[in-house]
XYZ file of C-alpha atoms in Angstrom:
493
model
C 78.655 147.721 137.919
C 82.630 148.890 138.435
C 83.196 145.003 138.953
C 81.860 143.982 135.470
C 82.988 146.956 132.970
C 86.401 146.236 134.003
C 86.342 142.412 133.602
C 84.637 143.336 129.674
C 87.734 145.593 129.551
C 90.123 143.214 130.304
C 88.322 139.851 128.617
C 87.851 142.382 125.001
C 90.646 144.954 125.139
C 90.133 148.221 125.460
C 89.229 149.640 122.194
C 86.743 146.608 121.837
C 83.387 148.978 122.051
C 80.102 149.121 121.123
C 80.514 150.550 117.796
C 83.102 148.431 117.006
C 81.564 145.396 117.870
C 78.566 146.898 115.476
C 81.323 147.941 112.554
C 82.634 144.293 113.011
C 79.106 143.046 112.806
C 78.758 144.625 109.597
C 82.054 143.854 107.654
C 81.218 140.841 108.281
C 77.935 140.676 107.091
C 79.095 142.516 104.019
C 81.796 139.825 103.316
C 79.542 137.156 104.017
C 78.067 138.945 100.741
C 80.395 139.598 98.747
C 81.743 135.148 98.759
C 78.222 134.101 97.860
C 77.780 136.958 94.689
C 81.828 135.318 94.337
C 80.795 131.594 94.897
C 77.678 132.159 92.432
C 79.628 133.664 89.795
C 82.136 131.279 90.507
C 79.928 127.983 90.376
C 78.709 128.738 86.918
C 81.695 130.139 85.384
C 83.082 126.649 86.313
C 79.575 124.346 85.394
C 80.015 126.654 81.487
C 83.536 125.410 81.103
C 83.204 121.974 82.017
C 80.887 121.819 79.462
C 82.745 123.380 77.047
C 85.327 120.674 77.954
C 82.928 117.931 77.953
C 81.725 119.001 75.265
C 85.480 118.870 73.900
C 86.422 115.402 74.869
C 82.833 113.782 73.250
C 83.323 115.215 70.543
C 87.188 114.293 69.630
C 85.712 110.640 71.285
C 82.568 110.349 68.661
C 84.314 111.410 66.045
C 87.387 108.660 66.582
C 85.015 106.122 66.713
C 83.088 107.203 64.022
C 86.310 107.042 61.642
C 86.962 103.492 63.100
C 83.420 102.318 61.972
C 84.041 103.930 58.641
C 87.626 102.355 58.414
C 85.910 98.670 59.125
C 83.418 99.254 56.774
C 85.275 100.355 53.584
C 87.956 97.575 55.009
C 85.392 94.752 54.066
C 83.647 96.272 51.396
C 88.539 96.776 49.463
C 87.481 92.679 50.226
C 84.650 92.085 48.824
C 85.069 93.431 45.694
C 88.716 91.803 44.980
C 88.850 89.410 41.627
C 90.821 86.359 43.967
C 87.815 86.486 46.431
C 85.334 85.643 43.888
C 88.101 82.886 42.395
C 88.307 81.524 45.754
C 84.721 81.209 46.897
C 83.708 79.547 43.795
C 86.904 77.467 43.439
C 86.025 73.701 42.374
C 87.248 71.542 44.846
C 90.240 70.870 42.346
C 91.177 74.556 42.314
C 90.791 75.349 46.531
C 93.892 75.497 47.544
C 95.236 76.941 44.666
C 92.978 80.071 44.722
C 92.599 80.527 48.639
C 96.705 81.281 48.183
C 96.144 83.922 45.480
C 93.882 85.579 47.841
C 95.378 84.864 50.958
C 98.219 86.777 49.207
C 96.442 90.252 48.239
C 93.942 90.385 51.302
C 98.139 89.963 53.185
C 98.909 93.526 50.907
C 95.132 94.911 51.618
C 95.732 94.466 54.850
C 99.103 96.930 55.452
C 97.070 100.482 55.983
C 95.136 98.847 57.879
C 96.705 97.388 60.707
C 97.779 100.733 61.307
C 94.552 101.299 64.263
C 94.255 97.753 64.861
C 92.337 96.401 62.453
C 92.312 92.899 61.934
C 90.703 91.304 58.481
C 89.880 87.709 58.540
C 87.425 85.610 55.206
C 85.843 82.566 55.351
C 83.122 80.147 52.881
C 80.014 78.812 54.525
C 80.859 75.395 56.035
C 84.613 75.548 55.596
C 86.808 74.978 58.230
C 89.398 77.142 57.266
C 89.615 80.915 57.652
C 92.044 83.375 55.898
C 93.636 85.544 58.184
C 95.555 88.465 56.829
C 98.408 86.663 58.150
C 98.374 83.136 58.059
C 95.618 80.123 57.630
C 93.667 78.969 61.111
C 90.659 76.478 61.359
C 87.782 78.507 62.620
C 87.692 76.404 66.003
C 90.700 78.119 66.898
C 89.149 81.764 65.588
C 87.114 81.621 68.039
C 88.554 79.986 71.133
C 91.977 81.784 70.833
C 91.585 84.694 68.411
C 88.286 86.145 68.485
C 87.267 84.378 72.107
C 84.058 83.990 70.843
C 81.806 80.656 72.636
C 80.836 78.277 70.152
C 76.655 79.312 71.756
C 77.716 83.421 70.946
C 79.500 81.701 67.539
C 75.934 79.770 66.921
C 73.670 82.479 67.903
C 75.808 85.635 65.103
C 74.311 83.247 62.705
C 71.172 82.488 63.995
C 70.953 86.267 64.008
C 72.732 87.092 59.907
C 70.869 84.285 58.422
C 67.351 85.402 59.885
C 67.825 88.751 59.241
C 68.569 89.047 56.158
C 70.555 91.781 55.740
C 74.417 92.674 54.227
C 76.024 93.526 57.409
C 76.398 92.963 60.611
C 78.012 94.473 64.056
C 78.706 92.612 66.991
C 80.538 93.365 70.023
C 81.847 91.747 72.990
C 83.964 92.194 75.919
C 86.971 92.535 73.650
C 86.148 93.144 70.191
C 84.370 95.400 67.629
C 83.484 92.909 64.585
C 82.208 93.713 61.626
C 80.736 91.277 59.192
C 79.620 91.900 56.063
C 77.620 88.541 54.042
C 78.705 87.502 50.343
C 76.702 85.458 49.027
C 77.308 83.806 45.749
C 74.581 81.526 43.688
C 74.780 79.065 46.020
C 77.004 79.657 48.485
C 77.884 82.719 51.367
C 81.268 83.907 52.306
C 81.912 86.575 55.654
C 83.896 88.675 55.080
C 84.854 90.003 59.182
C 87.231 93.291 59.919
C 87.401 93.856 63.532
C 89.425 95.918 66.084
C 89.608 95.665 69.611
C 86.940 97.718 72.045
C 89.396 99.500 74.238
C 89.911 101.680 70.797
C 86.591 102.966 71.574
C 86.738 103.358 74.777
C 88.497 106.845 76.847
C 90.541 106.638 78.787
C 91.792 109.565 80.702
C 93.786 111.270 83.314
C 92.131 114.770 83.677
C 88.501 114.475 83.927
C 86.679 111.314 85.259
C 84.812 110.537 82.193
C 81.984 108.157 80.981
C 81.369 107.525 77.683
C 79.336 104.843 75.993
C 77.861 104.103 73.434
C 74.074 101.489 72.937
C 72.187 99.963 69.280
C 68.556 98.468 69.195
C 68.768 98.145 65.377
C 68.639 94.178 64.481
C 71.319 94.310 62.639
C 73.770 95.145 66.320
C 74.572 91.952 68.351
C 75.644 93.068 71.615
C 76.960 90.289 73.575
C 79.281 92.274 75.730
C 78.716 90.808 79.819
C 77.847 94.329 81.179
C 76.020 96.779 78.593
C 76.015 100.493 79.790
C 73.706 102.061 82.095
C 72.059 104.772 80.646
C 71.790 107.687 82.907
C 69.564 108.521 85.853
C 67.132 109.214 85.085
C 66.280 106.141 83.811
C 66.298 106.860 80.675
C 66.068 104.032 77.536
C 67.184 103.565 73.627
C 63.815 103.468 73.253
C 63.091 107.035 74.164
C 66.029 108.314 71.892
C 64.423 107.498 68.960
C 64.045 111.474 68.411
C 67.333 112.329 68.427
C 68.878 114.062 65.569
C 71.673 111.934 63.390
C 75.264 113.592 63.510
C 74.390 115.912 66.527
C 75.434 116.353 70.106
C 72.398 116.591 72.172
C 72.235 117.270 75.625
C 70.088 114.492 77.757
C 66.513 115.254 78.262
C 66.914 116.059 81.631
C 68.733 118.970 80.701
C 71.914 117.744 83.422
C 75.276 119.297 82.911
C 77.439 116.515 81.280
C 75.277 114.303 79.528
C 75.633 114.227 75.847
C 74.159 112.344 73.698
C 75.200 111.350 69.707
C 73.059 109.110 67.195
C 76.399 107.747 64.557
C 75.234 107.942 61.037
C 77.063 104.195 60.821
C 74.516 101.636 62.087
C 72.109 103.623 63.909
C 74.581 103.473 67.103
C 73.554 105.653 69.878
C 76.874 107.672 72.517
C 76.188 109.375 75.693
C 79.230 110.379 77.744
C 78.604 112.208 81.568
C 81.272 113.784 83.785
C 81.792 112.293 87.055
C 83.643 115.437 88.329
C 81.962 117.905 91.214
C 81.457 121.290 89.403
C 81.202 123.386 92.488
C 83.956 125.003 92.755
C 85.391 124.048 96.575
C 86.862 127.178 97.465
C 84.262 129.405 97.557
C 82.107 127.005 99.136
C 84.399 126.851 101.268
C 85.540 130.221 102.460
C 80.752 130.327 102.296
C 81.145 127.130 105.476
C 83.830 129.317 107.019
C 82.166 132.263 107.116
C 78.860 130.496 108.314
C 80.092 129.262 110.968
C 82.682 131.493 112.760
C 80.023 134.097 112.632
C 77.491 132.444 114.842
C 80.330 131.429 117.014
C 81.942 135.019 117.727
C 78.527 136.163 118.712
C 77.599 133.204 120.536
C 81.399 133.540 121.826
C 80.597 137.644 122.536
C 76.937 136.540 124.752
C 78.535 133.539 126.617
C 81.491 135.746 127.833
C 78.925 138.558 128.976
C 76.608 136.156 130.815
C 79.717 134.619 132.570
C 81.281 137.467 133.620
C 77.682 138.004 135.491
C 76.819 134.608 137.125
C 80.831 134.096 137.812
C 82.269 137.488 139.046
C 78.730 139.287 140.578
C 79.554 136.669 143.732
C 83.015 138.806 143.872
C 81.463 142.042 143.594
C 79.539 141.259 146.212
C 82.317 140.324 148.354
C 83.786 143.206 147.546
C 81.430 145.677 149.078
C 81.670 143.837 152.158
C 85.365 143.150 152.755
C 86.822 146.287 150.577
C 86.129 150.168 152.783
C 83.998 152.283 150.145
C 88.129 154.676 149.781
C 89.291 151.901 148.239
C 86.375 150.635 146.216
C 86.679 154.136 144.735
C 90.171 153.364 144.559
C 90.501 153.253 140.398
C 94.170 152.799 140.023
C 93.375 148.350 140.768
C 90.766 147.014 139.974
C 88.512 144.331 142.556
C 89.569 141.371 142.251
C 93.514 142.748 143.303
C 91.855 144.851 145.963
C 90.978 141.757 148.191
C 93.569 139.458 147.680
C 96.079 142.643 149.389
C 92.938 142.827 151.600
C 93.009 138.670 152.693
C 97.007 138.726 152.987
C 97.569 142.091 154.917
C 94.072 140.895 157.279
C 96.656 136.854 157.475
C 99.998 139.129 157.673
C 97.741 141.268 161.288
C 96.567 138.373 162.622
C 99.077 135.908 162.952
C 99.801 136.403 166.351
C 96.430 135.745 167.363
C 96.619 132.367 165.903
C 100.305 131.757 167.498
C 97.427 132.305 171.181
C 95.308 130.374 169.756
C 97.377 127.245 168.761
C 98.965 127.593 172.531
C 95.234 127.930 174.278
C 94.266 124.560 172.581
C 97.031 122.677 173.992
C 97.207 123.968 177.550
C 93.045 122.781 176.150
C 94.556 119.464 176.249
C 96.444 118.900 178.816
C 93.813 119.930 180.927
C 91.479 117.283 179.661
C 94.392 114.651 179.845
C 95.000 115.684 183.842
C 91.501 115.353 183.616
C 91.412 111.579 182.245
C 93.945 110.585 184.842
C 92.127 111.448 187.637
C 89.234 108.983 186.873
C 90.983 106.259 188.430
C 91.388 106.397 192.097
C 94.990 105.708 193.600
C 94.167 102.668 195.597
C 92.184 101.224 192.634
C 96.025 101.333 190.233
C 97.447 97.853 192.322
C 94.390 96.295 190.713
C 94.935 97.182 187.772
C 97.440 94.670 186.041
C 94.963 91.997 187.575
C 91.485 93.495 186.034
C 93.530 93.904 182.687
C 95.230 90.362 182.443
C 91.859 88.675 183.375
C 89.925 91.182 181.050
C 92.134 90.107 177.719
C 92.187 85.757 178.631
C 88.121 85.930 178.652
C 87.712 87.694 175.449
C 91.130 86.975 173.876
C 89.126 85.123 171.217
C 87.465 87.576 169.922
C 88.831 91.139 167.373
C 89.458 93.271 170.620
C 91.524 96.905 170.273
C 92.587 98.680 172.828
C 89.881 101.438 172.751
C 87.642 98.931 173.785
C 89.399 98.475 177.032
C 89.510 101.797 177.686
C 86.041 102.183 177.421
C 85.661 98.926 180.065
C 87.417 100.723 182.287
C 86.051 103.878 181.269
C 89.090 106.191 180.833
C 90.764 107.790 177.577
C 92.209 106.398 174.986
C 95.781 107.600 175.420
C 95.384 107.502 179.322
C 94.614 103.427 178.579
C 98.173 103.502 175.980
C 100.269 104.786 179.417
C 98.745 103.251 182.293
C 98.850 99.789 180.171
C 102.835 100.257 178.838
C 103.269 101.061 182.754
C 101.216 98.079 184.057
C 101.960 95.172 182.096
C 105.702 96.176 180.847
C 104.767 95.951 177.187
C 102.521 98.017 174.704
C 98.729 96.655 174.325
C 99.804 94.811 170.931
C 102.486 92.832 171.927
C 101.147 91.320 175.410
C 98.063 90.481 173.450
C 100.376 88.184 170.676
C 102.216 86.797 173.597
C 98.885 85.564 175.257
C 97.451 84.413 172.401
C 100.458 82.791 171.627
C 100.408 80.627 175.413
C 96.951 80.207 174.731
C 97.159 77.917 171.201
C 100.802 76.632 173.367
C 97.947 75.357 175.498
C 95.537 74.119 172.960
C 97.868 71.995 170.883
C 99.685 70.533 174.063
C 95.977 69.341 174.754
C 94.833 67.580 171.213
C 97.921 66.872 169.406
C 95.667 66.373 166.335
C 93.554 69.732 165.958
C 94.424 71.676 162.868
C 96.559 74.583 162.982
C 93.474 76.467 161.534
C 91.028 76.176 164.287
C 93.517 76.793 166.615
C 94.291 80.151 165.306
C 91.060 80.848 164.720
C 90.007 79.307 168.695
C 92.893 82.057 170.053
C 91.135 85.088 168.620
C 93.297 85.435 164.899
C 91.788 84.767 161.426
C 93.906 84.797 159.115
C 96.304 81.139 159.292
C 99.603 82.901 157.677
C 99.028 86.119 160.785
C 98.865 82.851 163.023
C 102.107 81.397 162.336
C 104.248 84.504 161.946
C 102.683 85.352 165.332
C 103.334 81.939 166.842
C 107.154 81.820 164.894
C 107.650 84.721 166.709
C 107.575 83.407 170.098
C 109.056 79.708 169.580
C 112.537 80.396 168.135
C 111.190 80.083 164.765
C 109.786 76.489 165.020
C 105.856 76.525 163.225
C 102.579 74.940 164.832
C 102.479 72.524 162.281
C 106.384 71.546 163.263
C 105.017 71.978 167.427
C 102.372 69.463 166.770
C 104.566 66.739 165.315
C 106.616 66.629 168.181
C 103.605 66.764 170.356
C 102.152 63.683 168.897
C 105.735 61.573 168.388
C 105.955 62.126 172.332
C 108.516 64.378 171.849
């Protein structure tokens, strides 16, 4: 176990003992507990702060919208009480334009304070093509298409609802405006008093918090022409489910979700709804918990794997130390086993260098002796006929893919000896001699048959690559190609 203990000692340091490890574990668990408690407290605190902020924003926006609705209603009431309006509506055809002019002047003066909130005022009689505005006279078609941005179908729907509902006041929501329409009845005539403001005035915008704010109503006096009506909440809560909400009071959604606030208006049975899209969980405590939760198991896993690794990897090294080292060297506590084994091997290598040199010399002597034995395989009287035998063998196998080893095997001698013997007897090495014999054979074939193809000549002489054949042919023919040589033979040159 000495080696195993020394390895752990080097891996974790001299101060990483079992007691220290237990202390670190206890510290880690306490840190986890404190961080978890702080995260819970921080989360509840953030929820409370967010609820207070959302409630404040919601209340602030409601008060703005309620004030705007009240301003629309008050403007209509002021117009409806004007004497010049009565004279204009009841005027005879002869006095129509005169009374219209007086009423337009009064309407312009009345509209001055309302324009600060972007409220516009309009009046037109039933059946008239003219609309008296707070700044000029316009045709009804122009007002619908250009100023109010209402299609003829939407206008007809509004008129049908007003005449069938028999109510004095209507609210109309479009994608652009909020209309307050008051119906003024004069015996056999009707006047429509319209006050409007941009829908954007009732929408909430902020860069501080991501917050939704919308409104809706089931009241018959409210006509909703918005192309994207609001979606109330994630639990598919409808307006009919909110009929029990108290008027003029902020309420939480029935599912008690943080950030869902409701308010029933005192005007026209409108219900406001606000919901936050902001993540109320604190990032820092959760991040700290996540890191600690991951780091702890990783540390335990690293400790476990390091122990297992040290046993598996360095166990054989410890066994090797017991074989290589002496008892005295193993007992030495000044150096570890790996260093001692390295020193031992280095010393052995230095001590045996002379033996290695002697082994090399003996191997060389054995090789020379083997070559001498191989040389003696061919008697002296047979060496004179060797040249003819080599030539006959090569010519017989010229079309084949032969090598010097094939010839050595055929004659029963070593490859090295055959290489020396071939050069001595043939005055050329085997490769050069074989290439030249193939060239001579190719000349013979082309002289006998001038119409033969070059690739067939190459195949007949044992060269399977045409480019290699052309290169060899040019080498021995003074750069004359096989094609040029065949051409000369055909021309009788």
